[in-house]
């Protein structure tokens, strides 16, 4: 796409058509709304973020074929978004001690520091399983405990980055769950 203009209101001058994806309805569609809203609220206007938008297109494609299991797609995209915003971290290393995560220990998470072995007033999450963190370090989103941990950590990070701004797409998920039952 190309556009011209000096203010926020631009004139579109050129568009290349790209085949789209069909997200249908339900979880995949709501997940697409969620990804859109994250980008819209967390990126600066006119930020090209080419690698992130390539990850976004990949995520939409994966959502269109996810067959209802959207969580791994969402978590991977959230991790890529966090990294592109400078909030990426190592799942397998406690940042306060520099020591590798141990499978039989519990850890904490703070958005500004990452995984921590000790707790203080700034920590957002406590009691994270070392085994789950190591699974996430290996990109294993099939393990139920690892999925739950990834969702908790990415939710804490997203809430921190949003600084109190609500996500309307979360309400769609909540409403969709109540009608799916």
JSON list of C-alpha atoms in Angstrom, two decimals:
[
{"chain": "A", "resi": 1, "resn": "UNK", "atom": "CA", "xyz": [0.00, 0.00, 0.00]},
{"chain": "A", "resi": 2, "resn": "UNK", "atom": "CA", "xyz": [1.09, 3.54, -0.67]},
{"chain": "A", "resi": 3, "resn": "UNK", "atom": "CA", "xyz": [-0.48, 6.73, 0.57]},
{"chain": "A", "resi": 4, "resn": "UNK", "atom": "CA", "xyz": [0.17, 10.47, 0.70]},
{"chain": "A", "resi": 5, "resn": "UNK", "atom": "CA", "xyz": [-0.78, 13.23, 3.07]},
{"chain": "A", "resi": 6, "resn": "UNK", "atom": "CA", "xyz": [0.62, 15.32, 5.89]},
{"chain": "A", "resi": 7, "resn": "UNK", "atom": "CA", "xyz": [-1.97, 14.74, 8.61]},
{"chain": "A", "resi": 8, "resn": "UNK", "atom": "CA", "xyz": [-3.37, 11.53, 10.08]},
{"chain": "A", "resi": 9, "resn": "UNK", "atom": "CA", "xyz": [-5.94, 11.46, 7.27]},
{"chain": "A", "resi": 10, "resn": "UNK", "atom": "CA", "xyz": [-4.10, 10.03, 4.25]},
{"chain": "A", "resi": 11, "resn": "UNK", "atom": "CA", "xyz": [-5.05, 9.49, 0.63]},
{"chain": "A", "resi": 12, "resn": "UNK", "atom": "CA", "xyz": [-4.56, 5.94, -0.57]},
{"chain": "A", "resi": 13, "resn": "UNK", "atom": "CA", "xyz": [-2.64, 5.98, -3.87]},
{"chain": "A", "resi": 14, "resn": "UNK", "atom": "CA", "xyz": [-1.77, 2.32, -4.52]},
{"chain": "A", "resi": 15, "resn": "UNK", "atom": "CA", "xyz": [-2.87, -1.09, -3.26]},
{"chain": "A", "resi": 16, "resn": "UNK", "atom": "CA", "xyz": [-1.65, -4.55, -4.18]},
{"chain": "A", "resi": 17, "resn": "UNK", "atom": "CA", "xyz": [-4.27, -7.20, -3.68]},
{"chain": "A", "resi": 18, "resn": "UNK", "atom": "CA", "xyz": [-3.32, -10.15, -1.52]},
{"chain": "A", "resi": 19, "resn": "UNK", "atom": "CA", "xyz": [-5.39, -13.29, -1.04]},
{"chain": "A", "resi": 20, "resn": "UNK", "atom": "CA", "xyz": [-7.13, -13.19, 2.30]},
{"chain": "A", "resi": 21, "resn": "UNK", "atom": "CA", "xyz": [-8.02, -15.85, 4.81]},
{"chain": "A", "resi": 22, "resn": "UNK", "atom": "CA", "xyz": [-11.45, -16.95, 5.87]},
{"chain": "A", "resi": 23, "resn": "UNK", "atom": "CA", "xyz": [-11.76, -17.16, 9.64]},
{"chain": "A", "resi": 24, "resn": "UNK", "atom": "CA", "xyz": [-15.39, -18.23, 9.61]},
{"chain": "A", "resi": 25, "resn": "UNK", "atom": "CA", "xyz": [-17.02, -17.55, 12.95]},
{"chain": "A", "resi": 26, "resn": "UNK", "atom": "CA", "xyz": [-16.46, -18.37, 16.60]},
{"chain": "A", "resi": 27, "resn": "UNK", "atom": "CA", "xyz": [-13.00, -18.76, 18.15]},
{"chain": "A", "resi": 28, "resn": "UNK", "atom": "CA", "xyz": [-10.97, -18.20, 14.97]},
{"chain": "A", "resi": 29, "resn": "UNK", "atom": "CA", "xyz": [-12.81, -14.98, 14.10]},
{"chain": "A", "resi": 30, "resn": "UNK", "atom": "CA", "xyz": [-12.66, -13.67, 17.68]},
{"chain": "A", "resi": 31, "resn": "UNK", "atom": "CA", "xyz": [-8.96, -14.52, 17.75]},
{"chain": "A", "resi": 32, "resn": "UNK", "atom": "CA", "xyz": [-8.44, -12.50, 14.58]},
{"chain": "A", "resi": 33, "resn": "UNK", "atom": "CA", "xyz": [-10.19, -9.56, 16.23]},
{"chain": "A", "resi": 34, "resn": "UNK", "atom": "CA", "xyz": [-7.92, -10.02, 19.25]},
{"chain": "A", "resi": 35, "resn": "UNK", "atom": "CA", "xyz": [-4.74, -9.95, 17.13]},
{"chain": "A", "resi": 36, "resn": "UNK", "atom": "CA", "xyz": [-5.98, -6.85, 15.28]},
{"chain": "A", "resi": 37, "resn": "UNK", "atom": "CA", "xyz": [-6.77, -5.08, 18.53]},
{"chain": "A", "resi": 38, "resn": "UNK", "atom": "CA", "xyz": [-3.37, -5.90, 20.05]},
{"chain": "A", "resi": 39, "resn": "UNK", "atom": "CA", "xyz": [-1.61, -4.41, 17.02]},
{"chain": "A", "resi": 40, "resn": "UNK", "atom": "CA", "xyz": [-3.86, -1.38, 16.94]},
{"chain": "A", "resi": 41, "resn": "UNK", "atom": "CA", "xyz": [-3.43, -0.58, 20.64]},
{"chain": "A", "resi": 42, "resn": "UNK", "atom": "CA", "xyz": [0.23, -1.49, 21.15]},
{"chain": "A", "resi": 43, "resn": "UNK", "atom": "CA", "xyz": [1.97, -0.25, 17.99]},
{"chain": "A", "resi": 44, "resn": "UNK", "atom": "CA", "xyz": [2.70, 3.36, 17.14]},
{"chain": "A", "resi": 45, "resn": "UNK", "atom": "CA", "xyz": [0.78, 4.71, 14.14]},
{"chain": "A", "resi": 46, "resn": "UNK", "atom": "CA", "xyz": [2.57, 4.15, 10.84]},
{"chain": "A", "resi": 47, "resn": "UNK", "atom": "CA", "xyz": [5.08, 1.74, 12.43]},
{"chain": "A", "resi": 48, "resn": "UNK", "atom": "CA", "xyz": [6.04, -0.59, 9.56]},
{"chain": "A", "resi": 49, "resn": "UNK", "atom": "CA", "xyz": [7.02, -3.53, 11.88]},
{"chain": "A", "resi": 50, "resn": "UNK", "atom": "CA", "xyz": [7.54, -5.76, 8.84]},
{"chain": "A", "resi": 51, "resn": "UNK", "atom": "CA", "xyz": [8.54, -8.91, 10.73]},
{"chain": "A", "resi": 52, "resn": "UNK", "atom": "CA", "xyz": [5.63, -8.52, 13.13]},
{"chain": "A", "resi": 53, "resn": "UNK", "atom": "CA", "xyz": [3.12, -8.06, 10.31]},
{"chain": "A", "resi": 54, "resn": "UNK", "atom": "CA", "xyz": [4.54, -11.14, 8.59]},
{"chain": "A", "resi": 55, "resn": "UNK", "atom": "CA", "xyz": [3.95, -13.01, 11.87]},
{"chain": "A", "resi": 56, "resn": "UNK", "atom": "CA", "xyz": [0.42, -11.54, 11.95]},
{"chain": "A", "resi": 57, "resn": "UNK", "atom": "CA", "xyz": [-0.33, -12.83, 8.44]},
{"chain": "A", "resi": 58, "resn": "UNK", "atom": "CA", "xyz": [1.05, -16.25, 9.39]},
{"chain": "A", "resi": 59, "resn": "UNK", "atom": "CA", "xyz": [-1.10, -16.25, 12.55]},
{"chain": "A", "resi": 60, "resn": "UNK", "atom": "CA", "xyz": [-4.24, -15.42, 10.56]},
{"chain": "A", "resi": 61, "resn": "UNK", "atom": "CA", "xyz": [-3.46, -18.24, 8.14]},
{"chain": "A", "resi": 62, "resn": "UNK", "atom": "CA", "xyz": [-2.95, -20.66, 11.03]},
{"chain": "A", "resi": 63, "resn": "UNK", "atom": "CA", "xyz": [-6.20, -19.52, 12.66]},
{"chain": "A", "resi": 64, "resn": "UNK", "atom": "CA", "xyz": [-8.07, -20.29, 9.44]},
{"chain": "A", "resi": 65, "resn": "UNK", "atom": "CA", "xyz": [-6.92, -23.92, 9.68]},
{"chain": "A", "resi": 66, "resn": "UNK", "atom": "CA", "xyz": [-6.66, -24.31, 13.49]},
{"chain": "A", "resi": 67, "resn": "UNK", "atom": "CA", "xyz": [-9.83, -26.34, 13.80]},
{"chain": "A", "resi": 68, "resn": "UNK", "atom": "CA", "xyz": [-10.87, -24.70, 17.07]},
{"chain": "A", "resi": 69, "resn": "UNK", "atom": "CA", "xyz": [-7.49, -24.98, 18.84]},
{"chain": "A", "resi": 70, "resn": "UNK", "atom": "CA", "xyz": [-6.47, -21.34, 18.62]},
{"chain": "A", "resi": 71, "resn": "UNK", "atom": "CA", "xyz": [-4.42, -21.06, 21.83]},
{"chain": "A", "resi": 72, "resn": "UNK", "atom": "CA", "xyz": [-1.02, -22.11, 20.42]},
{"chain": "A", "resi": 73, "resn": "UNK", "atom": "CA", "xyz": [-1.44, -19.63, 17.57]},
{"chain": "A", "resi": 74, "resn": "UNK", "atom": "CA", "xyz": [-2.35, -16.80, 19.94]},
{"chain": "A", "resi": 75, "resn": "UNK", "atom": "CA", "xyz": [0.48, -17.53, 22.38]},
{"chain": "A", "resi": 76, "resn": "UNK", "atom": "CA", "xyz": [3.09, -17.69, 19.61]},
{"chain": "A", "resi": 77, "resn": "UNK", "atom": "CA", "xyz": [1.91, -14.38, 18.18]},
{"chain": "A", "resi": 78, "resn": "UNK", "atom": "CA", "xyz": [1.82, -12.73, 21.63]},
{"chain": "A", "resi": 79, "resn": "UNK", "atom": "CA", "xyz": [5.42, -13.89, 22.19]},
{"chain": "A", "resi": 80, "resn": "UNK", "atom": "CA", "xyz": [6.50, -12.44, 18.84]},
{"chain": "A", "resi": 81, "resn": "UNK", "atom": "CA", "xyz": [4.69, -9.19, 19.63]},
{"chain": "A", "resi": 82, "resn": "UNK", "atom": "CA", "xyz": [6.37, -8.99, 23.04]},
{"chain": "A", "resi": 83, "resn": "UNK", "atom": "CA", "xyz": [9.79, -9.55, 21.49]},
{"chain": "A", "resi": 84, "resn": "UNK", "atom": "CA", "xyz": [9.21, -6.91, 18.81]},
{"chain": "A", "resi": 85, "resn": "UNK", "atom": "CA", "xyz": [8.20, -4.39, 21.50]},
{"chain": "A", "resi": 86, "resn": "UNK", "atom": "CA", "xyz": [11.36, -5.12, 23.50]},
{"chain": "A", "resi": 87, "resn": "UNK", "atom": "CA", "xyz": [9.67, -7.29, 26.14]},
{"chain": "A", "resi": 88, "resn": "UNK", "atom": "CA", "xyz": [10.90, -10.68, 25.01]},
{"chain": "A", "resi": 89, "resn": "UNK", "atom": "CA", "xyz": [12.50, -12.89, 27.65]},
{"chain": "A", "resi": 90, "resn": "UNK", "atom": "CA", "xyz": [13.98, -16.32, 28.19]},
{"chain": "A", "resi": 91, "resn": "UNK", "atom": "CA", "xyz": [11.55, -18.92, 29.53]},
{"chain": "A", "resi": 92, "resn": "UNK", "atom": "CA", "xyz": [14.41, -21.13, 30.74]},
{"chain": "A", "resi": 93, "resn": "UNK", "atom": "CA", "xyz": [16.45, -18.59, 32.74]},
{"chain": "A", "resi": 94, "resn": "UNK", "atom": "CA", "xyz": [15.68, -16.73, 35.96]},
{"chain": "A", "resi": 95, "resn": "UNK", "atom": "CA", "xyz": [16.70, -13.17, 35.22]},
{"chain": "A", "resi": 96, "resn": "UNK", "atom": "CA", "xyz": [17.32, -12.17, 38.85]},
{"chain": "A", "resi": 97, "resn": "UNK", "atom": "CA", "xyz": [19.84, -14.94, 39.48]},
{"chain": "A", "resi": 98, "resn": "UNK", "atom": "CA", "xyz": [21.00, -15.77, 35.96]},
{"chain": "A", "resi": 99, "resn": "UNK", "atom": "CA", "xyz": [20.49, -19.46, 36.81]},
{"chain": "A", "resi": 100, "resn": "UNK", "atom": "CA", "xyz": [18.72, -21.92, 34.52]},
{"chain": "A", "resi": 101, "resn": "UNK", "atom": "CA", "xyz": [15.13, -22.76, 35.44]},
{"chain": "A", "resi": 102, "resn": "UNK", "atom": "CA", "xyz": [14.86, -26.04, 37.36]},
{"chain": "A", "resi": 103, "resn": "UNK", "atom": "CA", "xyz": [11.89, -28.34, 36.61]},
{"chain": "A", "resi": 104, "resn": "UNK", "atom": "CA", "xyz": [11.08, -28.98, 40.29]},
{"chain": "A", "resi": 105, "resn": "UNK", "atom": "CA", "xyz": [11.02, -25.31, 41.41]},
{"chain": "A", "resi": 106, "resn": "UNK", "atom": "CA", "xyz": [8.42, -22.55, 41.28]},
{"chain": "A", "resi": 107, "resn": "UNK", "atom": "CA", "xyz": [9.12, -19.17, 39.67]},
{"chain": "A", "resi": 108, "resn": "UNK", "atom": "CA", "xyz": [7.65, -15.70, 39.32]},
{"chain": "A", "resi": 109, "resn": "UNK", "atom": "CA", "xyz": [7.08, -13.37, 36.40]},
{"chain": "A", "resi": 110, "resn": "UNK", "atom": "CA", "xyz": [7.42, -9.61, 36.10]},
{"chain": "A", "resi": 111, "resn": "UNK", "atom": "CA", "xyz": [6.85, -7.87, 32.72]},
{"chain": "A", "resi": 112, "resn": "UNK", "atom": "CA", "xyz": [9.86, -5.60, 33.14]},
{"chain": "A", "resi": 113, "resn": "UNK", "atom": "CA", "xyz": [12.28, -8.37, 34.13]},
{"chain": "A", "resi": 114, "resn": "UNK", "atom": "CA", "xyz": [10.95, -11.70, 32.88]},
{"chain": "A", "resi": 115, "resn": "UNK", "atom": "CA", "xyz": [11.13, -14.98, 34.80]},
{"chain": "A", "resi": 116, "resn": "UNK", "atom": "CA", "xyz": [12.37, -14.56, 38.38]},
{"chain": "A", "resi": 117, "resn": "UNK", "atom": "CA", "xyz": [13.49, -17.06, 41.02]},
{"chain": "A", "resi": 118, "resn": "UNK", "atom": "CA", "xyz": [12.52, -14.73, 43.89]},
{"chain": "A", "resi": 119, "resn": "UNK", "atom": "CA", "xyz": [9.47, -12.63, 44.62]},
{"chain": "A", "resi": 120, "resn": "UNK", "atom": "CA", "xyz": [9.04, -8.97, 45.57]},
{"chain": "A", "resi": 121, "resn": "UNK", "atom": "CA", "xyz": [6.31, -6.31, 45.45]},
{"chain": "A", "resi": 122, "resn": "UNK", "atom": "CA", "xyz": [6.53, -5.79, 41.66]},
{"chain": "A", "resi": 123, "resn": "UNK", "atom": "CA", "xyz": [6.01, -9.44, 40.67]},
{"chain": "A", "resi": 124, "resn": "UNK", "atom": "CA", "xyz": [2.76, -9.97, 38.75]},
{"chain": "A", "resi": 125, "resn": "UNK", "atom": "CA", "xyz": [2.65, -13.79, 38.84]},
{"chain": "A", "resi": 126, "resn": "UNK", "atom": "CA", "xyz": [3.94, -16.32, 41.34]},
{"chain": "A", "resi": 127, "resn": "UNK", "atom": "CA", "xyz": [3.99, -20.11, 41.53]},
{"chain": "A", "resi": 128, "resn": "UNK", "atom": "CA", "xyz": [4.92, -20.79, 37.91]},
{"chain": "A", "resi": 129, "resn": "UNK", "atom": "CA", "xyz": [6.03, -24.36, 37.36]},
{"chain": "A", "resi": 130, "resn": "UNK", "atom": "CA", "xyz": [9.65, -24.80, 36.29]},
{"chain": "A", "resi": 131, "resn": "UNK", "atom": "CA", "xyz": [8.60, -27.80, 34.22]},
{"chain": "A", "resi": 132, "resn": "UNK", "atom": "CA", "xyz": [6.04, -25.69, 32.33]},
{"chain": "A", "resi": 133, "resn": "UNK", "atom": "CA", "xyz": [8.58, -22.91, 31.77]},
{"chain": "A", "resi": 134, "resn": "UNK", "atom": "CA", "xyz": [11.07, -25.40, 30.33]},
{"chain": "A", "resi": 135, "resn": "UNK", "atom": "CA", "xyz": [8.36, -26.79, 28.04]},
{"chain": "A", "resi": 136, "resn": "UNK", "atom": "CA", "xyz": [7.69, -23.25, 26.81]},
{"chain": "A", "resi": 137, "resn": "UNK", "atom": "CA", "xyz": [11.42, -22.70, 26.26]},
{"chain": "A", "resi": 138, "resn": "UNK", "atom": "CA", "xyz": [11.19, -25.70, 23.90]},
{"chain": "A", "resi": 139, "resn": "UNK", "atom": "CA", "xyz": [8.11, -24.13, 22.21]},
{"chain": "A", "resi": 140, "resn": "UNK", "atom": "CA", "xyz": [5.90, -26.94, 23.54]},
{"chain": "A", "resi": 141, "resn": "UNK", "atom": "CA", "xyz": [2.36, -25.59, 23.61]},
{"chain": "A", "resi": 142, "resn": "UNK", "atom": "CA", "xyz": [0.75, -29.04, 23.69]},
{"chain": "A", "resi": 143, "resn": "UNK", "atom": "CA", "xyz": [1.34, -29.60, 27.42]},
{"chain": "A", "resi": 144, "resn": "UNK", "atom": "CA", "xyz": [-1.70, -28.37, 29.41]},
{"chain": "A", "resi": 145, "resn": "UNK", "atom": "CA", "xyz": [0.39, -26.86, 32.22]},
{"chain": "A", "resi": 146, "resn": "UNK", "atom": "CA", "xyz": [2.65, -25.08, 29.71]},
{"chain": "A", "resi": 147, "resn": "UNK", "atom": "CA", "xyz": [-0.40, -23.67, 27.91]},
{"chain": "A", "resi": 148, "resn": "UNK", "atom": "CA", "xyz": [-1.90, -22.40, 31.15]},
{"chain": "A", "resi": 149, "resn": "UNK", "atom": "CA", "xyz": [1.43, -20.84, 32.16]},
{"chain": "A", "resi": 150, "resn": "UNK", "atom": "CA", "xyz": [1.91, -19.20, 28.75]},
{"chain": "A", "resi": 151, "resn": "UNK", "atom": "CA", "xyz": [-1.60, -17.76, 28.89]},
{"chain": "A", "resi": 152, "resn": "UNK", "atom": "CA", "xyz": [-1.06, -16.36, 32.40]},
{"chain": "A", "resi": 153, "resn": "UNK", "atom": "CA", "xyz": [2.30, -14.83, 31.53]},
{"chain": "A", "resi": 154, "resn": "UNK", "atom": "CA", "xyz": [1.18, -13.37, 28.21]},
{"chain": "A", "resi": 155, "resn": "UNK", "atom": "CA", "xyz": [-1.99, -11.98, 29.83]},
{"chain": "A", "resi": 156, "resn": "UNK", "atom": "CA", "xyz": [0.07, -10.29, 32.56]},
{"chain": "A", "resi": 157, "resn": "UNK", "atom": "CA", "xyz": [2.44, -8.85, 29.96]},
{"chain": "A", "resi": 158, "resn": "UNK", "atom": "CA", "xyz": [-0.37, -7.69, 27.67]},
{"chain": "A", "resi": 159, "resn": "UNK", "atom": "CA", "xyz": [-2.20, -6.01, 30.56]},
{"chain": "A", "resi": 160, "resn": "UNK", "atom": "CA", "xyz": [1.05, -4.29, 31.56]},
{"chain": "A", "resi": 161, "resn": "UNK", "atom": "CA", "xyz": [1.64, -3.06, 28.00]},
{"chain": "A", "resi": 162, "resn": "UNK", "atom": "CA", "xyz": [-1.95, -1.87, 27.59]},
{"chain": "A", "resi": 163, "resn": "UNK", "atom": "CA", "xyz": [-1.65, 0.25, 30.77]},
{"chain": "A", "resi": 164, "resn": "UNK", "atom": "CA", "xyz": [-5.30, -0.13, 31.68]},
{"chain": "A", "resi": 165, "resn": "UNK", "atom": "CA", "xyz": [-6.76, 0.09, 28.18]},
{"chain": "A", "resi": 166, "resn": "UNK", "atom": "CA", "xyz": [-9.44, -2.60, 27.82]},
{"chain": "A", "resi": 167, "resn": "UNK", "atom": "CA", "xyz": [-9.51, -5.13, 24.99]},
{"chain": "A", "resi": 168, "resn": "UNK", "atom": "CA", "xyz": [-12.98, -5.39, 23.46]},
{"chain": "A", "resi": 169, "resn": "UNK", "atom": "CA", "xyz": [-12.08, -8.73, 21.89]},
{"chain": "A", "resi": 170, "resn": "UNK", "atom": "CA", "xyz": [-11.83, -10.30, 25.36]},
{"chain": "A", "resi": 171, "resn": "UNK", "atom": "CA", "xyz": [-15.52, -9.52, 25.82]},
{"chain": "A", "resi": 172, "resn": "UNK", "atom": "CA", "xyz": [-16.25, -11.35, 22.57]},
{"chain": "A", "resi": 173, "resn": "UNK", "atom": "CA", "xyz": [-14.48, -14.46, 23.89]},
{"chain": "A", "resi": 174, "resn": "UNK", "atom": "CA", "xyz": [-16.40, -14.26, 27.16]},
{"chain": "A", "resi": 175, "resn": "UNK", "atom": "CA", "xyz": [-19.69, -13.86, 25.30]},
{"chain": "A", "resi": 176, "resn": "UNK", "atom": "CA", "xyz": [-18.82, -16.66, 22.86]},
{"chain": "A", "resi": 177, "resn": "UNK", "atom": "CA", "xyz": [-18.10, -19.06, 25.70]},
{"chain": "A", "resi": 178, "resn": "UNK", "atom": "CA", "xyz": [-21.45, -18.43, 27.32]},
{"chain": "A", "resi": 179, "resn": "UNK", "atom": "CA", "xyz": [-23.31, -19.12, 24.06]},
{"chain": "A", "resi": 180, "resn": "UNK", "atom": "CA", "xyz": [-21.21, -22.19, 23.21]},
{"chain": "A", "resi": 181, "resn": "UNK", "atom": "CA", "xyz": [-22.27, -23.99, 26.39]}
]
